[in-house]
PDB file of C-alpha atoms and ligand atoms in Angstrom:
ATOM      1  CA  UNK A  67      45.728-199.052 -99.368  1.00  0.00           C
ATOM      2  CA  UNK A  68      44.021-199.961-102.591  1.00  0.00           C
ATOM      3  CA  UNK A  69      45.680-197.513-104.919  1.00  0.00           C
ATOM      4  CA  UNK A  70      44.282-194.364-106.379  1.00  0.00           C
ATOM      5  CA  UNK A  71      40.626-193.625-105.956  1.00  0.00           C
ATOM      6  CA  UNK A  72      39.503-190.355-107.500  1.00  0.00           C
ATOM      7  CA  UNK A  73      36.559-188.176-106.653  1.00  0.00           C
ATOM      8  CA  UNK A  74      34.505-189.283-109.673  1.00  0.00           C
ATOM      9  CA  UNK A  75      34.750-192.945-108.597  1.00  0.00           C
ATOM     10  CA  UNK A  76      33.275-192.484-105.128  1.00  0.00           C
ATOM     11  CA  UNK A  77      29.584-192.575-106.041  1.00  0.00           C
ATOM     12  CA  UNK A  78      29.666-195.881-107.849  1.00  0.00           C
ATOM     13  CA  UNK A  79      32.147-197.446-105.405  1.00  0.00           C
ATOM     14  CA  UNK A  80      29.870-196.442-102.557  1.00  0.00           C
ATOM     15  CA  UNK A  81      27.035-198.490-104.027  1.00  0.00           C
ATOM     16  CA  UNK A  82      29.097-201.539-104.880  1.00  0.00           C
ATOM     17  CA  UNK A  83      31.862-201.838-102.335  1.00  0.00           C
ATOM     18  CA  UNK A  84      31.337-199.616 -99.306  1.00  0.00           C
ATOM     19  CA  UNK A  85      30.316-201.365 -96.092  1.00  0.00           C
ATOM     20  CA  UNK A  86      26.877-200.376 -94.763  1.00  0.00           C
ATOM     21  CA  UNK A  87      28.295-197.918 -92.209  1.00  0.00           C
ATOM     22  CA  UNK A  88      30.086-195.946 -94.929  1.00  0.00           C
ATOM     23  CA  UNK A  89      27.141-196.199 -97.337  1.00  0.00           C
ATOM     24  CA  UNK A  90      24.996-194.617 -94.669  1.00  0.00           C
ATOM     25  CA  UNK A  91      27.476-191.782 -94.140  1.00  0.00           C
ATOM     26  CA  UNK A  92      27.844-191.230 -97.865  1.00  0.00           C
ATOM     27  CA  UNK A  93      24.097-191.114 -98.496  1.00  0.00           C
ATOM     28  CA  UNK A  94      23.512-188.680 -95.665  1.00  0.00           C
ATOM     29  CA  UNK A  95      26.320-186.449 -96.820  1.00  0.00           C
ATOM     30  CA  UNK A  96      24.789-186.358-100.303  1.00  0.00           C
ATOM     31  CA  UNK A  97      21.327-185.748 -98.919  1.00  0.00           C
ATOM     32  CA  UNK A  98      22.086-183.132 -96.268  1.00  0.00           C
ATOM     33  CA  UNK A  99      25.321-181.709 -97.741  1.00  0.00           C
ATOM     34  CA  UNK A 100      26.708-181.974 -94.256  1.00  0.00           C
ATOM     35  CA  UNK A 101      27.982-184.479 -91.705  1.00  0.00           C
ATOM     36  CA  UNK A 102      28.721-183.823 -88.087  1.00  0.00           C
ATOM     37  CA  UNK A 103      32.148-184.262 -86.551  1.00  0.00           C
ATOM     38  CA  UNK A 104      31.949-187.992 -85.751  1.00  0.00           C
ATOM     39  CA  UNK A 105      30.761-188.742 -89.271  1.00  0.00           C
ATOM     40  CA  UNK A 106      33.408-186.611 -90.937  1.00  0.00           C
ATOM     41  CA  UNK A 107      36.084-188.426 -88.981  1.00  0.00           C
ATOM     42  CA  UNK A 108      34.813-191.945 -89.580  1.00  0.00           C
ATOM     43  CA  UNK A 109      34.028-191.390 -93.262  1.00  0.00           C
ATOM     44  CA  UNK A 110      36.990-189.119 -93.980  1.00  0.00           C
ATOM     45  CA  UNK A 111      39.500-191.611 -92.629  1.00  0.00           C
ATOM     46  CA  UNK A 112      37.833-194.460 -94.507  1.00  0.00           C
ATOM     47  CA  UNK A 113      38.102-192.489 -97.755  1.00  0.00           C
ATOM     48  CA  UNK A 114      41.745-191.832 -97.041  1.00  0.00           C
ATOM     49  CA  UNK A 115      42.154-195.584 -96.455  1.00  0.00           C
ATOM     50  CA  UNK A 116      40.731-196.501 -99.864  1.00  0.00           C
ATOM     51  CA  UNK A 117      43.250-194.195-101.494  1.00  0.00           C
ATOM     52  CA  UNK A 118      41.573-190.804-101.898  1.00  0.00           C
ATOM     53  CA  UNK A 119      44.222-188.084-101.961  1.00  0.00           C
ATOM     54  CA  UNK A 120      44.088-185.043 -99.699  1.00  0.00           C
ATOM     55  CA  UNK A 121      43.450-182.810-102.716  1.00  0.00           C
ATOM     56  CA  UNK A 122      40.502-184.912-103.868  1.00  0.00           C
ATOM     57  CA  UNK A 123      39.179-185.226-100.320  1.00  0.00           C
ATOM     58  CA  UNK A 124      39.199-181.447-100.016  1.00  0.00           C
ATOM     59  CA  UNK A 125      37.299-181.059-103.301  1.00  0.00           C
ATOM     60  CA  UNK A 126      34.880-183.820-102.390  1.00  0.00           C
ATOM     61  CA  UNK A 127      33.847-182.352 -99.025  1.00  0.00           C
ATOM     62  CA  UNK A 128      33.835-178.810-100.301  1.00  0.00           C
ATOM     63  CA  UNK A 129      31.554-179.689-103.201  1.00  0.00           C
ATOM     64  CA  UNK A 130      28.890-180.987-100.814  1.00  0.00           C
ATOM     65  CA  UNK A 131      29.248-178.509 -97.966  1.00  0.00           C
ATOM     66  CA  UNK A 132      29.207-175.450-100.214  1.00  0.00           C
ATOM     67  CA  UNK A 133      25.735-176.435-101.398  1.00  0.00           C
ATOM     68  CA  UNK A 134      24.496-175.135 -98.049  1.00  0.00           C
ATOM     69  CA  UNK A 135      27.220-172.663 -97.007  1.00  0.00           C
ATOM     70  CA  UNK A 136      29.597-170.070 -98.385  1.00  0.00           C
ATOM     71  CA  UNK A 137      32.995-171.284 -99.375  1.00  0.00           C
ATOM     72  CA  UNK A 138      34.493-168.965 -96.726  1.00  0.00           C
ATOM     73  CA  UNK A 139      32.630-170.723 -93.982  1.00  0.00           C
ATOM     74  CA  UNK A 140      33.802-174.085 -95.292  1.00  0.00           C
ATOM     75  CA  UNK A 141      37.414-172.964 -95.326  1.00  0.00           C
ATOM     76  CA  UNK A 142      37.177-171.542 -91.819  1.00  0.00           C
ATOM     77  CA  UNK A 143      35.245-174.298 -90.112  1.00  0.00           C
ATOM     78  CA  UNK A 144      35.885-177.525 -91.978  1.00  0.00           C
ATOM     79  CA  UNK A 145      38.996-177.514 -94.147  1.00  0.00           C
ATOM     80  CA  UNK A 146      41.196-177.870 -91.066  1.00  0.00           C
ATOM     81  CA  UNK A 147      39.453-181.134 -90.127  1.00  0.00           C
ATOM     82  CA  UNK A 148      40.150-182.633 -93.501  1.00  0.00           C
ATOM     83  CA  UNK A 149      43.808-181.704 -93.472  1.00  0.00           C
ATOM     84  CA  UNK A 150      43.897-183.010 -89.908  1.00  0.00           C
ATOM     85  CA  UNK A 151      42.668-186.434 -91.075  1.00  0.00           C
ATOM     86  CA  UNK A 152      45.641-186.516 -93.428  1.00  0.00           C
ATOM     87  CA  UNK A 153      48.047-185.548 -90.663  1.00  0.00           C
ATOM     88  CA  UNK A 154      48.623-182.062 -92.045  1.00  0.00           C
ATOM     89  CA  UNK A 155      47.451-180.226 -88.935  1.00  0.00           C
ATOM     90  CA  UNK A 156      47.661-180.626 -85.181  1.00  0.00           C
ATOM     91  CA  UNK A 157      50.046-183.329 -84.061  1.00  0.00           C
ATOM     92  CA  UNK A 158      50.709-184.266 -87.672  1.00  0.00           C
ATOM     93  CA  UNK A 159      50.067-187.848 -86.735  1.00  0.00           C
ATOM     94  CA  UNK A 160      49.188-190.346 -89.385  1.00  0.00           C
ATOM     95  CA  UNK A 161      45.570-191.043 -88.515  1.00  0.00           C
ATOM     96  CA  UNK A 162      44.460-194.511 -89.473  1.00  0.00           C
ATOM     97  CA  UNK A 163      40.900-195.429 -90.434  1.00  0.00           C
ATOM     98  CA  UNK A 164      38.795-196.860 -87.595  1.00  0.00           C
ATOM     99  CA  UNK A 165      38.366-200.590 -87.136  1.00  0.00           C
ATOM    100  CA  UNK A 166      34.943-202.213 -86.646  1.00  0.00           C
ATOM    101  CA  UNK A 167      35.730-202.760 -82.941  1.00  0.00           C
ATOM    102  CA  UNK A 168      36.470-199.091 -82.457  1.00  0.00           C
ATOM    103  CA  UNK A 169      33.346-198.024 -84.378  1.00  0.00           C
ATOM    104  CA  UNK A 170      31.171-200.484 -82.487  1.00  0.00           C
ATOM    105  CA  UNK A 171      32.499-199.701 -79.031  1.00  0.00           C
ATOM    106  CA  UNK A 172      33.351-196.023 -78.882  1.00  0.00           C
ATOM    107  CA  UNK A 173      31.600-192.714 -79.468  1.00  0.00           C
ATOM    108  CA  UNK A 174      28.007-193.871 -80.118  1.00  0.00           C
ATOM    109  CA  UNK A 175      26.010-191.605 -82.452  1.00  0.00           C
ATOM    110  CA  UNK A 176      23.491-189.127 -81.016  1.00  0.00           C
ATOM    111  CA  UNK A 177      20.424-187.690 -82.730  1.00  0.00           C
ATOM    112  CA  UNK A 178      21.519-186.199 -86.045  1.00  0.00           C
ATOM    113  CA  UNK A 179      24.705-188.286 -86.254  1.00  0.00           C
ATOM    114  CA  UNK A 180      25.168-190.943 -88.916  1.00  0.00           C
ATOM    115  CA  UNK A 181      28.434-192.501 -87.850  1.00  0.00           C
ATOM    116  CA  UNK A 182      28.757-195.769 -85.960  1.00  0.00           C
ATOM    117  CA  UNK A 183      28.048-199.345 -87.031  1.00  0.00           C
ATOM    118  CA  UNK A 184      24.596-199.780 -88.574  1.00  0.00           C
ATOM    119  CA  UNK A 185      24.223-203.194 -86.949  1.00  0.00           C
ATOM    120  CA  UNK A 186      25.047-201.841 -83.512  1.00  0.00           C
ATOM    121  CA  UNK A 187      23.524-198.378 -83.707  1.00  0.00           C
ATOM    122  CA  UNK A 188      20.564-198.344 -86.098  1.00  0.00           C
ATOM    123  CA  UNK A 189      17.174-199.377 -84.743  1.00  0.00           C
ATOM    124  CA  UNK A 190      16.628-203.037 -85.809  1.00  0.00           C
ATOM    125  CA  UNK A 191      13.140-202.362 -87.196  1.00  0.00           C
ATOM    126  CA  UNK A 192      14.481-199.552 -89.340  1.00  0.00           C
ATOM    127  CA  UNK A 193      17.313-201.744 -90.540  1.00  0.00           C
ATOM    128  CA  UNK A 194      14.874-204.516 -91.497  1.00  0.00           C
ATOM    129  CA  UNK A 195      12.806-202.031 -93.455  1.00  0.00           C
ATOM    130  CA  UNK A 196      15.903-200.677 -95.173  1.00  0.00           C
ATOM    131  CA  UNK A 197      16.928-204.164 -96.297  1.00  0.00           C
ATOM    132  CA  UNK A 198      13.416-205.053 -97.433  1.00  0.00           C
ATOM    133  CA  UNK A 199      13.434-201.931 -99.600  1.00  0.00           C
ATOM    134  CA  UNK A 200      16.806-202.981-100.983  1.00  0.00           C
ATOM    135  CA  UNK A 201      15.309-206.301-102.036  1.00  0.00           C
ATOM    136  CA  UNK A 202      17.369-208.466 -99.679  1.00  0.00           C
ATOM    137  CA  UNK A 203      15.633-211.857 -99.371  1.00  0.00           C
ATOM    138  CA  UNK A 204      13.601-212.411 -96.196  1.00  0.00           C
ATOM    139  CA  UNK A 205      15.685-215.345 -94.968  1.00  0.00           C
ATOM    140  CA  UNK A 206      18.863-213.311 -95.274  1.00  0.00           C
ATOM    141  CA  UNK A 207      17.320-210.424 -93.367  1.00  0.00           C
ATOM    142  CA  UNK A 208      16.347-212.901 -90.669  1.00  0.00           C
ATOM    143  CA  UNK A 209      19.881-214.238 -90.497  1.00  0.00           C
ATOM    144  CA  UNK A 210      21.330-210.745 -90.272  1.00  0.00           C
ATOM    145  CA  UNK A 211      18.897-209.779 -87.522  1.00  0.00           C
ATOM    146  CA  UNK A 212      19.717-212.963 -85.592  1.00  0.00           C
ATOM    147  CA  UNK A 213      23.364-212.004 -85.586  1.00  0.00           C
ATOM    148  CA  UNK A 214      22.416-208.510 -84.474  1.00  0.00           C
ATOM    149  CA  UNK A 215      20.387-209.908 -81.608  1.00  0.00           C
ATOM    150  CA  UNK A 216      23.360-211.983 -80.500  1.00  0.00           C
ATOM    151  CA  UNK A 217      25.531-208.869 -80.767  1.00  0.00           C
ATOM    152  CA  UNK A 218      27.660-210.497 -83.495  1.00  0.00           C
ATOM    153  CA  UNK A 219      27.751-207.293 -85.499  1.00  0.00           C
ATOM    154  CA  UNK A 220      30.647-208.153 -87.777  1.00  0.00           C
ATOM    155  CA  UNK A 221      28.992-211.475 -88.630  1.00  0.00           C
ATOM    156  CA  UNK A 222      25.783-209.628 -89.515  1.00  0.00           C
ATOM    157  CA  UNK A 223      27.895-207.424 -91.772  1.00  0.00           C
ATOM    158  CA  UNK A 224      29.663-210.414 -93.292  1.00  0.00           C
ATOM    159  CA  UNK A 225      26.325-211.957 -94.169  1.00  0.00           C
ATOM    160  CA  UNK A 226      25.241-208.675 -95.721  1.00  0.00           C
ATOM    161  CA  UNK A 227      28.443-208.820 -97.779  1.00  0.00           C
ATOM    162  CA  UNK A 228      27.665-212.368 -98.928  1.00  0.00           C
ATOM    163  CA  UNK A 229      24.117-211.503 -99.977  1.00  0.00           C
ATOM    164  CA  UNK A 230      25.078-208.353-101.839  1.00  0.00           C
ATOM    165  CA  UNK A 231      27.977-210.049-103.634  1.00  0.00           C
ATOM    166  CA  UNK A 232      26.100-213.280-104.440  1.00  0.00           C
ATOM    167  CA  UNK A 233      28.468-215.419-102.432  1.00  0.00           C
ATOM    168  CA  UNK A 234      27.961-218.273-100.020  1.00  0.00           C
ATOM    169  CA  UNK A 235      30.133-218.768 -96.948  1.00  0.00           C
ATOM    170  CA  UNK A 236      32.584-216.006 -97.641  1.00  0.00           C
ATOM    171  CA  UNK A 237      33.624-215.402 -94.060  1.00  0.00           C
ATOM    172  CA  UNK A 238      36.844-213.453 -94.384  1.00  0.00           C
ATOM    173  CA  UNK A 239      37.044-212.544 -90.699  1.00  0.00           C
ATOM    174  CA  UNK A 240      35.770-208.988 -90.942  1.00  0.00           C
ATOM    175  CA  UNK A 241      37.529-206.585 -88.594  1.00  0.00           C
ATOM    176  CA  UNK A 242      37.721-203.370 -90.551  1.00  0.00           C
ATOM    177  CA  UNK A 243      35.549-201.359 -92.965  1.00  0.00           C
ATOM    178  CA  UNK A 244      38.539-200.930 -95.287  1.00  0.00           C
ATOM    179  CA  UNK A 245      38.973-204.700 -95.318  1.00  0.00           C
ATOM    180  CA  UNK A 246      35.306-205.001 -96.366  1.00  0.00           C
ATOM    181  CA  UNK A 247      36.064-202.619 -99.233  1.00  0.00           C
ATOM    182  CA  UNK A 248      39.189-204.530-100.327  1.00  0.00           C
ATOM    183  CA  UNK A 249      37.379-207.878-100.231  1.00  0.00           C
ATOM    184  CA  UNK A 250      34.537-206.420-102.273  1.00  0.00           C
ATOM    185  CA  UNK A 251      36.923-205.068-104.881  1.00  0.00           C
ATOM    186  CA  UNK A 252      38.611-208.472-105.093  1.00  0.00           C
ATOM    187  CA  UNK A 253      35.254-210.108-105.829  1.00  0.00           C
ATOM    188  CA  UNK A 254      34.122-207.474-108.325  1.00  0.00           C
ATOM    189  CA  UNK A 255      37.341-206.878-110.262  1.00  0.00           C
TER     190      UNK A 255
HETATM  191 FE1  LIG B1427      30.962-200.938 -90.633  1.00  0.00          FE
HETATM  192 FE2  LIG B1427      32.258-202.922 -89.419  1.00  0.00          FE
HETATM  193 FE3  LIG B1427      29.755-202.312 -88.688  1.00  0.00          FE
HETATM  194 FE4  LIG B1427      30.225-203.471 -91.024  1.00  0.00          FE
HETATM  195  S1  LIG B1427      30.594-204.363 -88.977  1.00  0.00           S
HETATM  196  S2  LIG B1427      28.848-201.753 -90.664  1.00  0.00           S
HETATM  197  S3  LIG B1427      32.160-202.561 -91.623  1.00  0.00           S
HETATM  198  S4  LIG B1427      31.572-201.020 -88.480  1.00  0.00           S
END
């Protein structure tokens, strides 16, 4: 855990330090004011992992969801899930954020889902376009796409990390989105 992250920090952290899978979930949540179950789990547990409290998580999700639904509906249909992520419902287990391996290998996203690993689950042409729009240099995009082709998804992500943090050869052995976040914070702070 990286200490206390509060609701007002999420937006700027998402741009600077979230791995691409969590950036994608965050952007779609902001855009659609909704995420489906797989996305809420993957993103919700990640946010817990970076240190967002249950109280802030509840406010955060509610703020978005109630842009398209009554607060009643949110309480009935979604609040349980969030408490569940924090082990406050169901088996009261302490749910840990998903590793890259788990995200890459289980529960692939269907139409309308935004969870998963972008390198494994987003159409390569779309990904290329996304990175061109972001201003990632052509040779870096090529390198990322080569890794994708070879199914080295965490290496593709590591290279994305290097490019977006202006680093060379910063292979920290990526295994977990929360590790990506911690490494990014180390570089930026
Ligand atoms: Fe997320 Fe891991 Fe895929 Fe990177 S490699 S996008 S951190 S699941």
